[in-house]
Tab-separated table of C-alpha atoms and ligand atoms in Angstrom:
chain	number	residue	atom	x	y	z
S	22	MET	CA	6.291	-6.242	-33.800
S	23	GLN	CA	5.625	-9.422	-31.503
S	24	SER	CA	8.380	-11.678	-33.061
S	25	GLY	CA	11.978	-11.619	-33.331
S	26	TRP	CA	12.945	-10.895	-29.757
S	27	ILE	CA	15.383	-12.983	-27.544
S	28	PRO	CA	13.586	-14.513	-24.584
S	29	SER	CA	14.431	-12.895	-21.306
S	30	ASP	CA	13.411	-15.042	-18.408
S	31	ILE	CA	15.376	-14.286	-15.136
S	32	ALA	CA	17.273	-17.512	-14.276
S	33	ASP	CA	18.288	-18.466	-10.659
S	34	LEU	CA	16.042	-16.164	-8.942
S	35	GLN	CA	16.823	-16.575	-5.171
S	36	PRO	CA	14.160	-16.627	-2.537
S	37	LEU	CA	14.074	-13.146	-0.479
S	38	GLU	CA	15.596	-13.477	2.998
S	39	VAL	CA	12.067	-12.499	4.365
S	40	VAL	CA	10.239	-15.727	3.145
S	41	THR	CA	10.615	-17.787	6.283
S	42	TYR	CA	9.535	-14.840	8.302
S	43	ALA	CA	6.567	-14.145	6.059
S	44	TYR	CA	5.691	-17.889	6.412
S	45	SER	CA	5.751	-17.898	10.343
S	46	ARG	CA	3.522	-14.711	10.271
S	47	ARG	CA	1.091	-16.507	7.994
S	48	GLN	CA	1.069	-19.444	10.407
S	49	VAL	CA	-0.186	-17.265	13.104
S	50	LEU	CA	-3.131	-16.356	10.980
S	51	SER	CA	-3.791	-19.811	9.855
S	52	GLU	CA	-3.934	-20.885	13.452
S	53	LYS	CA	-6.446	-18.024	14.485
S	54	TYR	CA	-8.657	-18.581	11.333
S	55	LYS	CA	-9.023	-22.220	10.750
S	56	GLY	CA	-11.332	-23.155	7.950
S	57	ILE	CA	-11.742	-19.649	6.740
S	58	ARG	CA	-10.429	-18.281	3.593
S	59	LEU	CA	-8.318	-14.973	4.024
S	60	VAL	CA	-8.021	-12.431	1.397
S	61	ILE	CA	-5.375	-9.720	1.780
S	62	PRO	CA	-5.084	-7.270	-1.022
S	63	ALA	CA	-2.181	-5.103	-1.944
S	64	GLY	CA	-4.126	-2.336	-3.187
S	65	GLY	CA	-3.866	-0.539	-6.648
S	66	PHE	CA	-2.487	2.707	-7.782
S	67	LYS	CA	-3.840	5.883	-6.542
S	68	VAL	CA	-4.787	8.378	-9.203
S	69	ARG	CA	-2.971	11.857	-8.879
S	70	ALA	CA	-4.880	13.399	-11.923
S	71	ASN	CA	-6.034	11.829	-15.237
S	72	ASP	CA	-3.577	9.081	-16.303
S	73	SER	CA	-0.871	10.075	-13.711
S	74	ASP	CA	-0.683	7.923	-10.580
S	75	TYR	CA	1.150	8.538	-7.148
S	76	ASN	CA	4.114	6.164	-6.678
S	77	TYR	CA	2.799	2.884	-5.894
S	78	ARG	CA	3.093	1.464	-2.251
S	79	PRO	CA	1.470	-1.888	-1.400
S	80	HIS	CA	-0.549	-1.860	1.926
S	81	SER	CA	1.555	-2.926	4.910
S	82	ALA	CA	-0.584	-5.975	5.744
S	83	PHE	CA	0.118	-7.461	2.447
S	84	VAL	CA	3.792	-6.577	2.758
S	85	TYR	CA	3.887	-8.225	6.012
S	86	TYR	CA	2.377	-11.624	5.142
S	87	SER	CA	3.841	-11.902	1.658
S	88	GLY	CA	7.427	-10.412	2.037
S	89	VAL	CA	6.968	-8.511	-1.332
S	90	GLN	CA	9.590	-5.685	-1.449
S	91	GLY	CA	9.968	-2.203	-3.294
S	92	ALA	CA	10.625	-2.366	-7.103
S	93	ASP	CA	9.446	-6.008	-7.246
S	94	SER	CA	6.081	-4.857	-5.685
S	95	THR	CA	3.172	-5.915	-7.687
S	96	ALA	CA	0.266	-3.428	-7.864
S	97	ASP	CA	-3.290	-4.986	-7.500
S	98	ALA	CA	-1.905	-8.355	-6.357
S	99	VAL	CA	-3.816	-10.246	-3.671
S	100	LEU	CA	-2.684	-12.850	-1.061
S	101	VAL	CA	-5.256	-15.540	-0.610
S	102	MET	CA	-4.901	-18.121	2.193
S	103	GLU	CA	-7.104	-20.910	1.302
S	104	PRO	CA	-8.217	-23.395	4.087
S	105	SER	CA	-6.935	-26.882	3.674
S	106	GLY	CA	-7.418	-29.312	6.555
S	107	ASP	CA	-6.298	-27.692	9.717
S	108	SER	CA	-4.030	-25.207	8.032
S	109	HIS	CA	-4.074	-22.888	4.975
S	110	ILE	CA	-2.213	-23.007	1.477
S	111	THR	CA	-1.216	-19.510	0.409
S	112	TYR	CA	-1.547	-18.277	-3.133
S	113	LEU	CA	-0.462	-14.799	-4.573
S	114	TYR	CA	-2.802	-13.721	-7.334
S	115	MET	CA	-0.850	-11.127	-9.493
S	116	ASN	CA	-0.552	-9.350	-12.674
S	117	PRO	CA	2.328	-11.211	-14.168
S	118	ARG	CA	4.735	-9.701	-16.722
S	119	SER	CA	3.275	-9.295	-20.318
S	120	THR	CA	5.902	-10.575	-22.693
S	121	ARG	CA	6.635	-9.096	-26.165
S	122	ASP	CA	4.210	-11.489	-27.759
S	123	THR	CA	1.324	-9.807	-25.841
S	124	ASP	CA	-0.657	-6.820	-26.888
S	125	ALA	CA	-0.365	-5.422	-23.310
S	126	PHE	CA	3.340	-5.274	-23.484
S	127	TYR	CA	3.021	-2.400	-26.268
S	128	ARG	CA	-0.372	-0.819	-25.377
S	129	ASP	CA	-1.059	-1.081	-21.639
S	130	SER	CA	0.577	2.244	-20.239
S	131	LYS	CA	-0.350	1.001	-16.669
S	132	TYR	CA	1.066	-2.509	-16.592
S	133	GLY	CA	2.945	-2.963	-20.162
S	134	GLU	CA	6.428	-3.586	-19.918
S	135	LEU	CA	7.316	-1.057	-22.712
S	136	TRP	CA	5.799	1.658	-20.684
S	137	VAL	CA	6.649	0.797	-16.956
S	138	GLY	CA	9.251	-1.885	-16.969
S	139	ARG	CA	9.426	-5.518	-16.337
S	140	ARG	CA	7.484	-7.473	-13.764
S	141	PHE	CA	7.853	-10.969	-12.632
S	142	THR	CA	6.370	-13.897	-14.382
S	143	LEU	CA	4.298	-16.230	-12.209
S	144	ALA	CA	7.356	-18.595	-12.031
S	145	GLU	CA	9.617	-15.901	-11.075
S	146	ALA	CA	7.478	-14.453	-8.225
S	147	LYS	CA	7.054	-17.959	-6.895
S	148	ALA	CA	10.776	-18.387	-6.808
S	149	ARG	CA	11.294	-15.101	-5.151
S	150	TYR	CA	8.419	-15.162	-2.430
S	151	GLN	CA	8.031	-18.821	-2.205
S	152	ILE	CA	4.365	-18.704	-2.483
S	153	ASP	CA	2.450	-20.407	-5.343
S	154	THR	CA	1.296	-17.756	-7.859
S	155	HIS	CA	-1.883	-17.510	-10.091
S	156	LYS	CA	-3.077	-14.920	-12.520
S	157	LEU	CA	-5.168	-12.152	-11.037
S	158	GLY	CA	-7.903	-12.733	-13.465
S	159	GLU	CA	-8.548	-16.114	-11.855
S	160	LEU	CA	-9.410	-14.541	-8.484
S	161	GLU	CA	-13.071	-13.558	-9.180
S	162	ASN	CA	-13.917	-17.093	-10.123
S	163	LEU	CA	-12.452	-18.459	-6.898
S	164	LEU	CA	-14.202	-15.907	-4.551
S	165	LYS	CA	-17.632	-16.846	-6.123
S	166	ASP	CA	-17.817	-20.273	-4.441
S	167	GLY	CA	-19.591	-19.095	-1.253
S	168	LYS	CA	-16.902	-20.238	1.206
S	169	GLU	CA	-16.507	-18.203	4.392
S	170	THR	CA	-14.125	-15.550	3.600
S	171	LEU	CA	-12.619	-12.544	5.431
S	172	THR	CA	-10.921	-9.714	3.540
S	173	LEU	CA	-9.104	-6.544	4.716
S	174	ARG	CA	-11.845	-4.253	3.418
S	175	ASP	CA	-11.106	-0.639	1.885
S	176	VAL	CA	-7.614	-1.597	0.710
S	177	ASP	CA	-8.750	-2.360	-2.951
S	178	PRO	CA	-12.269	-1.135	-4.076
S	179	LYS	CA	-12.062	-3.795	-6.951
S	180	ILE	CA	-11.650	-6.705	-4.398
S	181	ASP	CA	-14.394	-5.420	-1.779
S	182	PRO	CA	-17.404	-6.354	-3.871
S	183	LEU	CA	-16.042	-9.838	-4.534
S	184	VAL	CA	-16.220	-10.780	-0.814
S	185	LYS	CA	-19.402	-10.620	1.039
S	186	LYS	CA	-19.495	-8.225	4.035
S	187	ASN	CA	-18.868	-10.036	7.368
S	188	ASP	CA	-19.196	-9.035	10.997
S	189	ALA	CA	-15.782	-10.479	11.744
S	190	GLU	CA	-13.940	-8.306	9.460
S	191	ALA	CA	-13.442	-5.597	11.821
S	192	GLU	CA	-11.916	-7.998	14.167
S	193	PHE	CA	-9.717	-9.420	11.569
S	194	ALA	CA	-8.304	-6.107	10.670
S	195	ILE	CA	-7.591	-5.471	14.522
S	196	PHE	CA	-5.941	-8.974	14.694
S	197	VAL	CA	-3.653	-8.210	11.752
S	198	SER	CA	-2.670	-4.882	13.252
S	199	GLU	CA	-2.005	-6.296	16.663
S	200	GLN	CA	0.244	-9.042	15.380
S	201	ARG	CA	2.619	-6.594	14.258
S	202	LEU	CA	2.989	-5.029	17.925
S	203	THR	CA	6.160	-7.133	18.527
S	204	LYS	CA	8.788	-7.409	15.784
S	205	ASP	CA	10.744	-10.380	14.382
S	206	LEU	CA	14.344	-10.279	13.965
S	207	TYR	CA	14.032	-9.590	10.251
S	208	GLU	CA	11.984	-6.509	11.236
S	209	VAL	CA	14.472	-5.191	13.717
S	210	ASP	CA	17.158	-5.484	11.216
S	211	GLU	CA	15.331	-3.631	8.573
S	212	LEU	CA	14.307	-0.990	11.110
S	213	GLN	CA	17.923	-0.770	12.164
S	214	ARG	CA	18.890	-0.265	8.497
S	215	ALA	CA	16.195	2.337	8.010
S	216	VAL	CA	17.685	4.234	11.029
S	217	ASP	CA	21.123	4.028	9.645
S	218	ALA	CA	20.070	5.388	6.162
S	219	THR	CA	18.121	8.098	8.096
S	220	ALA	CA	21.409	9.020	9.985
S	221	GLN	CA	23.034	9.721	6.614
S	222	GLY	CA	19.977	11.609	5.523
S	223	PHE	CA	20.442	13.910	8.604
S	224	ASN	CA	24.332	14.272	7.580
S	225	ASP	CA	23.101	15.460	4.335
S	226	VAL	CA	20.679	18.022	5.925
S	227	ILE	CA	23.510	19.416	7.887
S	228	SER	CA	25.637	19.684	4.798
S	229	ALA	CA	22.846	21.669	3.202
S	230	ILE	CA	22.284	24.173	6.003
S	231	PRO	CA	24.624	26.877	4.382
S	232	ALA	CA	22.542	26.698	1.161
S	233	ALA	CA	19.310	26.770	2.969
S	234	VAL	CA	20.332	29.914	4.621
S	235	GLU	CA	21.292	31.418	1.303
S	236	THR	CA	18.359	30.144	-0.414
S	237	ARG	CA	14.661	31.625	-0.307
S	238	ARG	CA	12.350	28.950	1.175
S	239	GLY	CA	15.464	27.259	2.561
S	240	GLU	CA	13.421	24.771	4.542
S	241	ARG	CA	12.823	23.190	1.109
S	242	VAL	CA	16.575	22.868	0.679
S	243	LEU	CA	16.810	20.661	3.861
S	244	ASP	CA	13.626	18.924	2.790
S	245	ALA	CA	15.379	18.103	-0.505
S	246	ALA	CA	18.409	17.091	0.898
S	247	PHE	CA	16.816	14.486	2.979
S	248	TYR	CA	14.697	13.250	0.200
S	249	GLY	CA	17.577	12.594	-2.150
S	250	ARG	CA	19.180	10.305	0.461
S	251	ALA	CA	15.772	8.422	1.090
S	252	ARG	CA	15.651	7.701	-2.738
S	253	ILE	CA	19.223	6.699	-2.968
S	254	LEU	CA	19.368	4.377	-0.026
S	255	GLY	CA	15.787	3.351	0.422
S	256	ASN	CA	12.461	3.188	-1.331
S	257	ASP	CA	11.110	6.506	-0.364
S	258	LEU	CA	10.349	8.674	2.660
S	259	GLY	CA	8.496	6.895	5.457
S	260	TYR	CA	6.235	9.995	5.726
S	261	ASN	CA	6.269	13.561	4.728
S	262	THR	CA	9.283	15.242	5.969
S	263	ILE	CA	8.740	18.087	8.652
S	264	VAL	CA	11.282	20.940	8.364
S	265	GLY	CA	10.460	23.730	10.780
S	266	ALA	CA	12.737	26.689	10.850
S	267	GLY	CA	12.247	29.114	13.743
S	268	ALA	CA	8.720	29.370	14.766
S	269	HIS	CA	7.456	26.896	12.280
S	270	ALA	CA	8.921	24.150	14.561
S	271	CYS	CA	5.828	24.976	16.885
S	272	VAL	CA	3.474	23.763	14.149
S	273	LEU	CA	3.400	20.002	14.768
S	274	HIS	CA	2.764	18.917	11.133
S	275	TRP	CA	4.619	21.700	9.334
S	276	ILE	CA	5.119	19.832	5.939
S	277	ARG	CA	4.722	22.854	3.555
S	278	ASN	CA	8.538	23.357	4.435
S	279	ASP	CA	8.403	26.622	2.404
S	280	GLY	CA	9.979	29.013	5.122
S	281	ASN	CA	13.264	30.661	5.234
S	282	VAL	CA	16.019	29.284	7.476
S	283	ARG	CA	17.592	31.975	9.529
S	284	LYS	CA	20.867	32.224	11.302
S	285	GLY	CA	20.326	32.359	15.215
S	286	GLU	CA	17.219	30.357	15.082
S	287	LEU	CA	16.824	26.553	15.312
S	288	VAL	CA	15.443	24.264	12.687
S	289	LEU	CA	13.658	21.130	13.637
S	290	VAL	CA	13.791	18.095	11.086
S	291	ASP	CA	11.509	15.072	11.579
S	292	ALA	CA	12.333	12.640	8.856
S	293	GLY	CA	12.669	8.883	8.060
S	294	VAL	CA	13.791	6.739	5.223
S	295	GLU	CA	11.562	3.794	4.116
S	296	MET	CA	13.709	0.869	2.935
S	297	GLU	CA	12.894	-1.333	-0.038
S	298	SER	CA	11.388	-3.696	2.739
S	299	PHE	CA	9.066	-0.759	3.411
S	300	TYR	CA	10.205	-0.410	7.201
S	301	THR	CA	10.749	3.092	8.053
S	302	ALA	CA	12.655	5.085	10.752
S	303	ASP	CA	11.148	8.222	12.464
S	304	ILE	CA	13.810	10.597	13.820
S	305	THR	CA	13.625	14.156	14.832
S	306	ARG	CA	16.791	16.526	15.406
S	307	THR	CA	16.719	20.014	16.268
S	308	PHE	CA	19.644	22.046	15.088
S	309	PRO	CA	21.020	25.482	15.843
S	310	VAL	CA	21.197	27.145	12.089
S	311	ASN	CA	24.510	28.862	12.929
S	312	GLY	CA	26.042	25.614	14.671
S	313	LYS	CA	25.800	27.033	18.287
S	314	PHE	CA	22.868	26.927	20.752
S	315	SER	CA	22.009	30.294	22.487
S	316	PRO	CA	21.466	30.070	26.208
S	317	ALA	CA	17.650	30.193	25.758
S	318	GLN	CA	17.799	27.431	23.142
S	319	ARG	CA	19.993	25.323	25.091
S	320	ALA	CA	18.053	25.733	28.222
S	321	LEU	CA	15.002	24.396	26.630
S	322	TYR	CA	16.781	21.801	24.759
S	323	MET	CA	18.324	20.333	27.778
S	324	LEU	CA	14.812	20.126	29.306
S	325	VAL	CA	13.615	18.124	26.356
S	326	TYR	CA	16.737	15.965	26.456
S	327	GLU	CA	16.484	15.204	30.171
S	328	SER	CA	12.751	14.283	29.552
S	329	GLN	CA	13.791	11.979	26.676
S	330	LEU	CA	16.248	10.150	29.091
S	331	ALA	CA	13.534	9.644	31.508
S	332	GLY	CA	11.454	8.211	28.823
S	333	PHE	CA	14.198	5.770	27.746
S	334	ALA	CA	14.682	4.744	31.452
S	335	ALA	CA	10.984	3.945	31.971
S	336	ILE	CA	11.066	1.524	29.187
S	337	LYS	CA	11.264	-2.254	29.983
S	338	PRO	CA	8.986	-5.393	29.633
S	339	GLY	CA	5.818	-5.184	31.925
S	340	VAL	CA	5.782	-1.393	32.326
S	341	LEU	CA	2.590	0.070	30.618
S	342	PHE	CA	3.094	1.833	27.469
S	343	SER	CA	1.560	4.946	28.814
S	344	GLU	CA	4.205	5.128	31.454
S	345	ILE	CA	6.850	6.348	28.922
S	346	ASN	CA	4.778	9.451	28.285
S	347	LYS	CA	4.092	9.957	32.068
S	348	ALA	CA	7.864	9.798	32.663
S	349	CYS	CA	8.668	12.383	29.880
S	350	GLN	CA	5.919	14.745	30.860
S	351	GLU	CA	7.010	14.762	34.639
S	352	VAL	CA	10.320	15.970	33.589
S	353	LEU	CA	8.832	18.647	31.285
S	354	ALA	CA	6.340	19.862	33.977
S	355	LYS	CA	9.008	20.033	36.670
S	356	GLY	CA	11.166	22.162	34.274
S	357	LEU	CA	8.443	24.426	33.254
S	358	ALA	CA	7.620	25.011	36.980
S	359	ASP	CA	11.262	25.808	37.656
S	360	MET	CA	11.332	28.143	34.917
S	361	GLY	CA	8.275	30.065	36.561
S	362	VAL	CA	5.889	29.812	33.688
S	363	LEU	CA	3.539	27.405	35.170
S	364	THR	CA	0.948	28.974	37.491
S	365	VAL	CA	0.418	25.781	39.423
S	366	SER	CA	2.967	23.259	40.806
S	367	ALA	CA	4.364	20.487	38.379
S	368	GLU	CA	2.454	17.932	40.429
S	369	GLU	CA	-0.764	19.743	40.132
S	370	SER	CA	-0.352	20.323	36.577
S	371	LEU	CA	0.479	16.626	36.031
S	372	LYS	CA	-3.172	15.759	37.250
S	373	PRO	CA	-5.146	14.519	34.180
S	374	GLU	CA	-7.871	17.123	34.807
S	375	VAL	CA	-5.338	19.924	34.970
S	376	GLY	CA	-2.426	19.647	32.370
S	377	LEU	CA	-1.444	23.173	32.139
S	378	HIS	CA	2.046	22.236	30.941
S	379	ARG	CA	0.594	20.703	27.904
S	380	ARG	CA	0.304	24.132	26.508
S	381	TRP	CA	3.914	23.810	25.775
S	382	THR	CA	4.288	19.949	25.379
S	383	LEU	CA	1.451	19.478	22.945
S	384	HIS	CA	1.674	15.698	22.247
S	385	GLY	CA	2.233	12.215	23.461
S	386	VAL	CA	5.650	11.021	23.123
S	387	SER	CA	5.522	7.456	21.834
S	388	HIS	CA	4.079	5.303	18.991
S	389	HIS	CA	4.716	1.877	17.624
S	390	LEU	CA	7.071	1.947	14.497
S	391	GLY	CA	7.451	-0.491	11.732
S	392	LEU	CA	5.981	-0.845	8.213
S	393	ASP	CA	3.879	2.096	9.024
S	394	VAL	CA	5.363	5.339	10.808
S	395	HIS	CA	2.336	5.045	13.227
S	396	ASP	CA	2.488	1.214	13.320
S	397	CYS	CA	-0.464	-1.062	14.475
S	398	SER	CA	-2.810	1.802	14.193
S	399	GLU	CA	-5.874	-0.467	14.457
S	400	ALA	CA	-4.813	-2.162	17.501
S	401	ARG	CA	-7.253	-1.923	20.575
S	402	LYS	CA	-6.332	0.678	23.377
S	403	GLU	CA	-6.005	-2.272	25.704
S	404	MET	CA	-3.110	-3.658	23.478
S	405	TYR	CA	-1.546	-0.344	22.786
S	406	LEU	CA	-1.847	2.573	25.155
S	407	ASP	CA	-3.020	0.564	28.193
S	408	ALA	CA	-0.775	-2.451	27.443
S	409	PRO	CA	2.367	-3.713	29.194
S	410	LEU	CA	5.596	-3.427	27.086
S	411	ARG	CA	6.808	-6.606	25.597
S	412	GLU	CA	10.413	-7.555	24.253
S	413	GLY	CA	10.704	-6.882	20.679
S	414	MET	CA	8.281	-3.934	20.439
S	415	VAL	CA	9.788	-0.986	18.552
S	416	LEU	CA	8.669	2.588	19.549
S	417	THR	CA	9.519	6.213	19.291
S	418	VAL	CA	10.411	8.424	22.393
S	419	GLU	CA	9.794	11.984	21.253
S	420	PRO	CA	9.218	14.557	23.792
S	421	GLY	CA	9.183	18.152	22.827
S	422	LEU	CA	8.654	21.814	23.958
S	423	TYR	CA	6.937	24.416	21.710
S	424	ILE	CA	6.940	28.007	22.781
S	425	GLN	CA	4.568	29.794	20.327
S	426	PRO	CA	5.831	33.106	19.100
S	427	ASP	CA	2.853	34.979	20.593
S	428	ASP	CA	3.209	33.339	23.967
S	429	GLU	CA	3.348	35.927	26.528
S	430	LEU	CA	3.886	33.693	29.514
S	431	PHE	CA	7.534	33.329	28.224
S	432	ALA	CA	10.244	35.913	28.028
S	433	PRO	CA	10.977	37.139	24.490
S	434	GLU	CA	14.207	35.216	24.003
S	435	TYR	CA	12.065	32.002	24.412
S	436	ARG	CA	9.274	32.734	22.007
S	437	GLY	CA	9.227	31.008	18.620
S	438	ILE	CA	11.307	28.162	19.802
S	439	GLY	CA	10.207	24.539	19.061
S	440	ILE	CA	12.190	21.609	19.933
S	441	ARG	CA	11.789	17.963	19.661
S	442	ILE	CA	14.093	14.931	20.099
S	443	GLU	CA	12.925	11.737	18.667
S	444	ASP	CA	14.604	8.385	18.679
S	445	ASP	CA	13.506	4.799	17.827
S	446	VAL	CA	13.954	2.113	20.372
S	447	MET	CA	13.432	-1.622	20.887
S	448	VAL	CA	12.210	-3.168	24.124
S	449	THR	CA	14.647	-5.607	25.228
S	450	ALA	CA	14.583	-8.292	28.190
S	451	ASP	CA	15.467	-5.689	30.686
S	452	GLY	CA	15.210	-2.341	29.200
S	453	CYS	CA	15.474	-0.835	25.762
S	454	ARG	CA	18.133	-0.504	22.853
S	455	ASN	CA	18.113	2.863	21.074
S	456	LEU	CA	18.437	2.028	17.551
S	457	SER	CA	19.188	5.651	16.705
S	458	GLU	CA	21.944	5.920	19.453
S	459	ASN	CA	24.537	6.948	16.726
S	460	ILE	CA	22.671	9.928	15.800
S	461	PRO	CA	23.879	12.625	18.114
S	462	ARG	CA	21.408	14.207	20.574
S	463	HIS	CA	23.188	16.058	23.292
S	464	PRO	CA	23.549	19.767	22.482
S	465	ASP	CA	27.394	19.439	22.775
S	466	GLU	CA	27.333	16.557	20.387
S	467	ILE	CA	25.014	18.401	18.024
S	468	GLU	CA	27.386	21.081	17.996
S	469	LYS	CA	30.413	18.885	17.191
S	470	TRP	CA	28.677	16.965	14.681
S	471	MET	CA	27.715	20.169	12.806
S	472	LYS	CA	31.282	21.455	13.085
S	473	ALA	CA	32.641	18.139	11.807
S	474	ILE	CA	30.454	18.464	8.700
S	475	LEU	CA	30.397	22.228	8.240
S	476	GLY	CA	33.968	22.890	9.386
S	477	ARG	CA	33.002	25.950	11.399
A	10	LIG	N1	6.864	12.085	12.134
A	10	LIG	C1	5.617	11.690	12.674
A	10	LIG	C2	5.868	11.371	14.243
A	10	LIG	O1	6.812	11.675	14.796
A	10	LIG	O2	4.942	10.745	14.733
A	11	LIG	MN1	6.971	9.742	15.697
A	12	LIG	MN1	8.593	11.831	13.648
């Protein structure tokens, strides 16, 4: 069985565009951690049940420093930056392809080519990523030499015991997270591509609205429409899609998506395509199911819309991250006061110790976006919430209003309405650029967009 096969090397494998960026990112680590070995695992498969695993996705830090992409990605690989003089040499320890002359080809249902498809040889991976490659099996020996080593712990339980625990590990994880707070040009391009793919996904969602109305658990119809586009244009979803029809929109993380979609109500869709590069968009649009906003829906929508405009306007280098939220909340609180539902003035409500408007605004309006939907999550508060914005940061602006169905403070026609508008923006030299500007936001534009697709 092992002989009589034509060789199948991939000739002329070109380096990925990302390699120069990944190299520069590693230089930053090298500068910071002179003389220390750095071990950055990709992580392994996560078991769903028995011998079934979830779809594999490498850890974002591994992606960032290696440049590995989608289907090429190698489960269990480990990036090792080995100190050399004043700098480091990088190696990728990986499971290379098992060719037809190996037992694994036929027998290994997790890695064998017959079972799961071809992976790169060591030479192919080196050509693709421009990083010297070694077999994963050789890593354990290297890590035995007692050299000072830092790893990202809890990414791969097989690697953790091979690296001695070290007090500096926590700081290493923070440094790695904070390095991604500003994006390089490659990242911004990929985020734009993710947003553009997501825009197509939203077109598909609108196309599916009539079927969603006709189908029991219509939220699933919209969820599935977006998922299809994510798999066609990208690697996957960047996170579980939220489809909240009617009052489900008031449940912030409504991912069951098993409700009916009814005419006359709104449906909130929060979704993002993750590209093969693993960068994701994070967009929310709220649609009137029958294509036209009612006066109550429009009144609330416009308040969220104006709030988001204030958020955009607040963004420029030097302004504190937390100011975006302040700007959005100010508009929402004033609007709620004008509607007569706040029992105190907007000014009073906006005091941190009061915050009555939060009954309807529920959440902050921004987070960093990148390889992870909530990117840079290990960054310190003083580098994130309390930090000045810098050119090249990519953030969401996502104010919302949520009137629970049993909220007596609002008149009945407002109850059970949840609205969020979420866009992805990049901080520029003097303001921000909305990467999702082409996805309609104003209620008139939303109605036009729906009419263009649905023809009614
Ligand atoms: N989709 C998650 C979020 O908006 O943060
Ligand atoms: Mn978000
Ligand atoms: Mn979102």
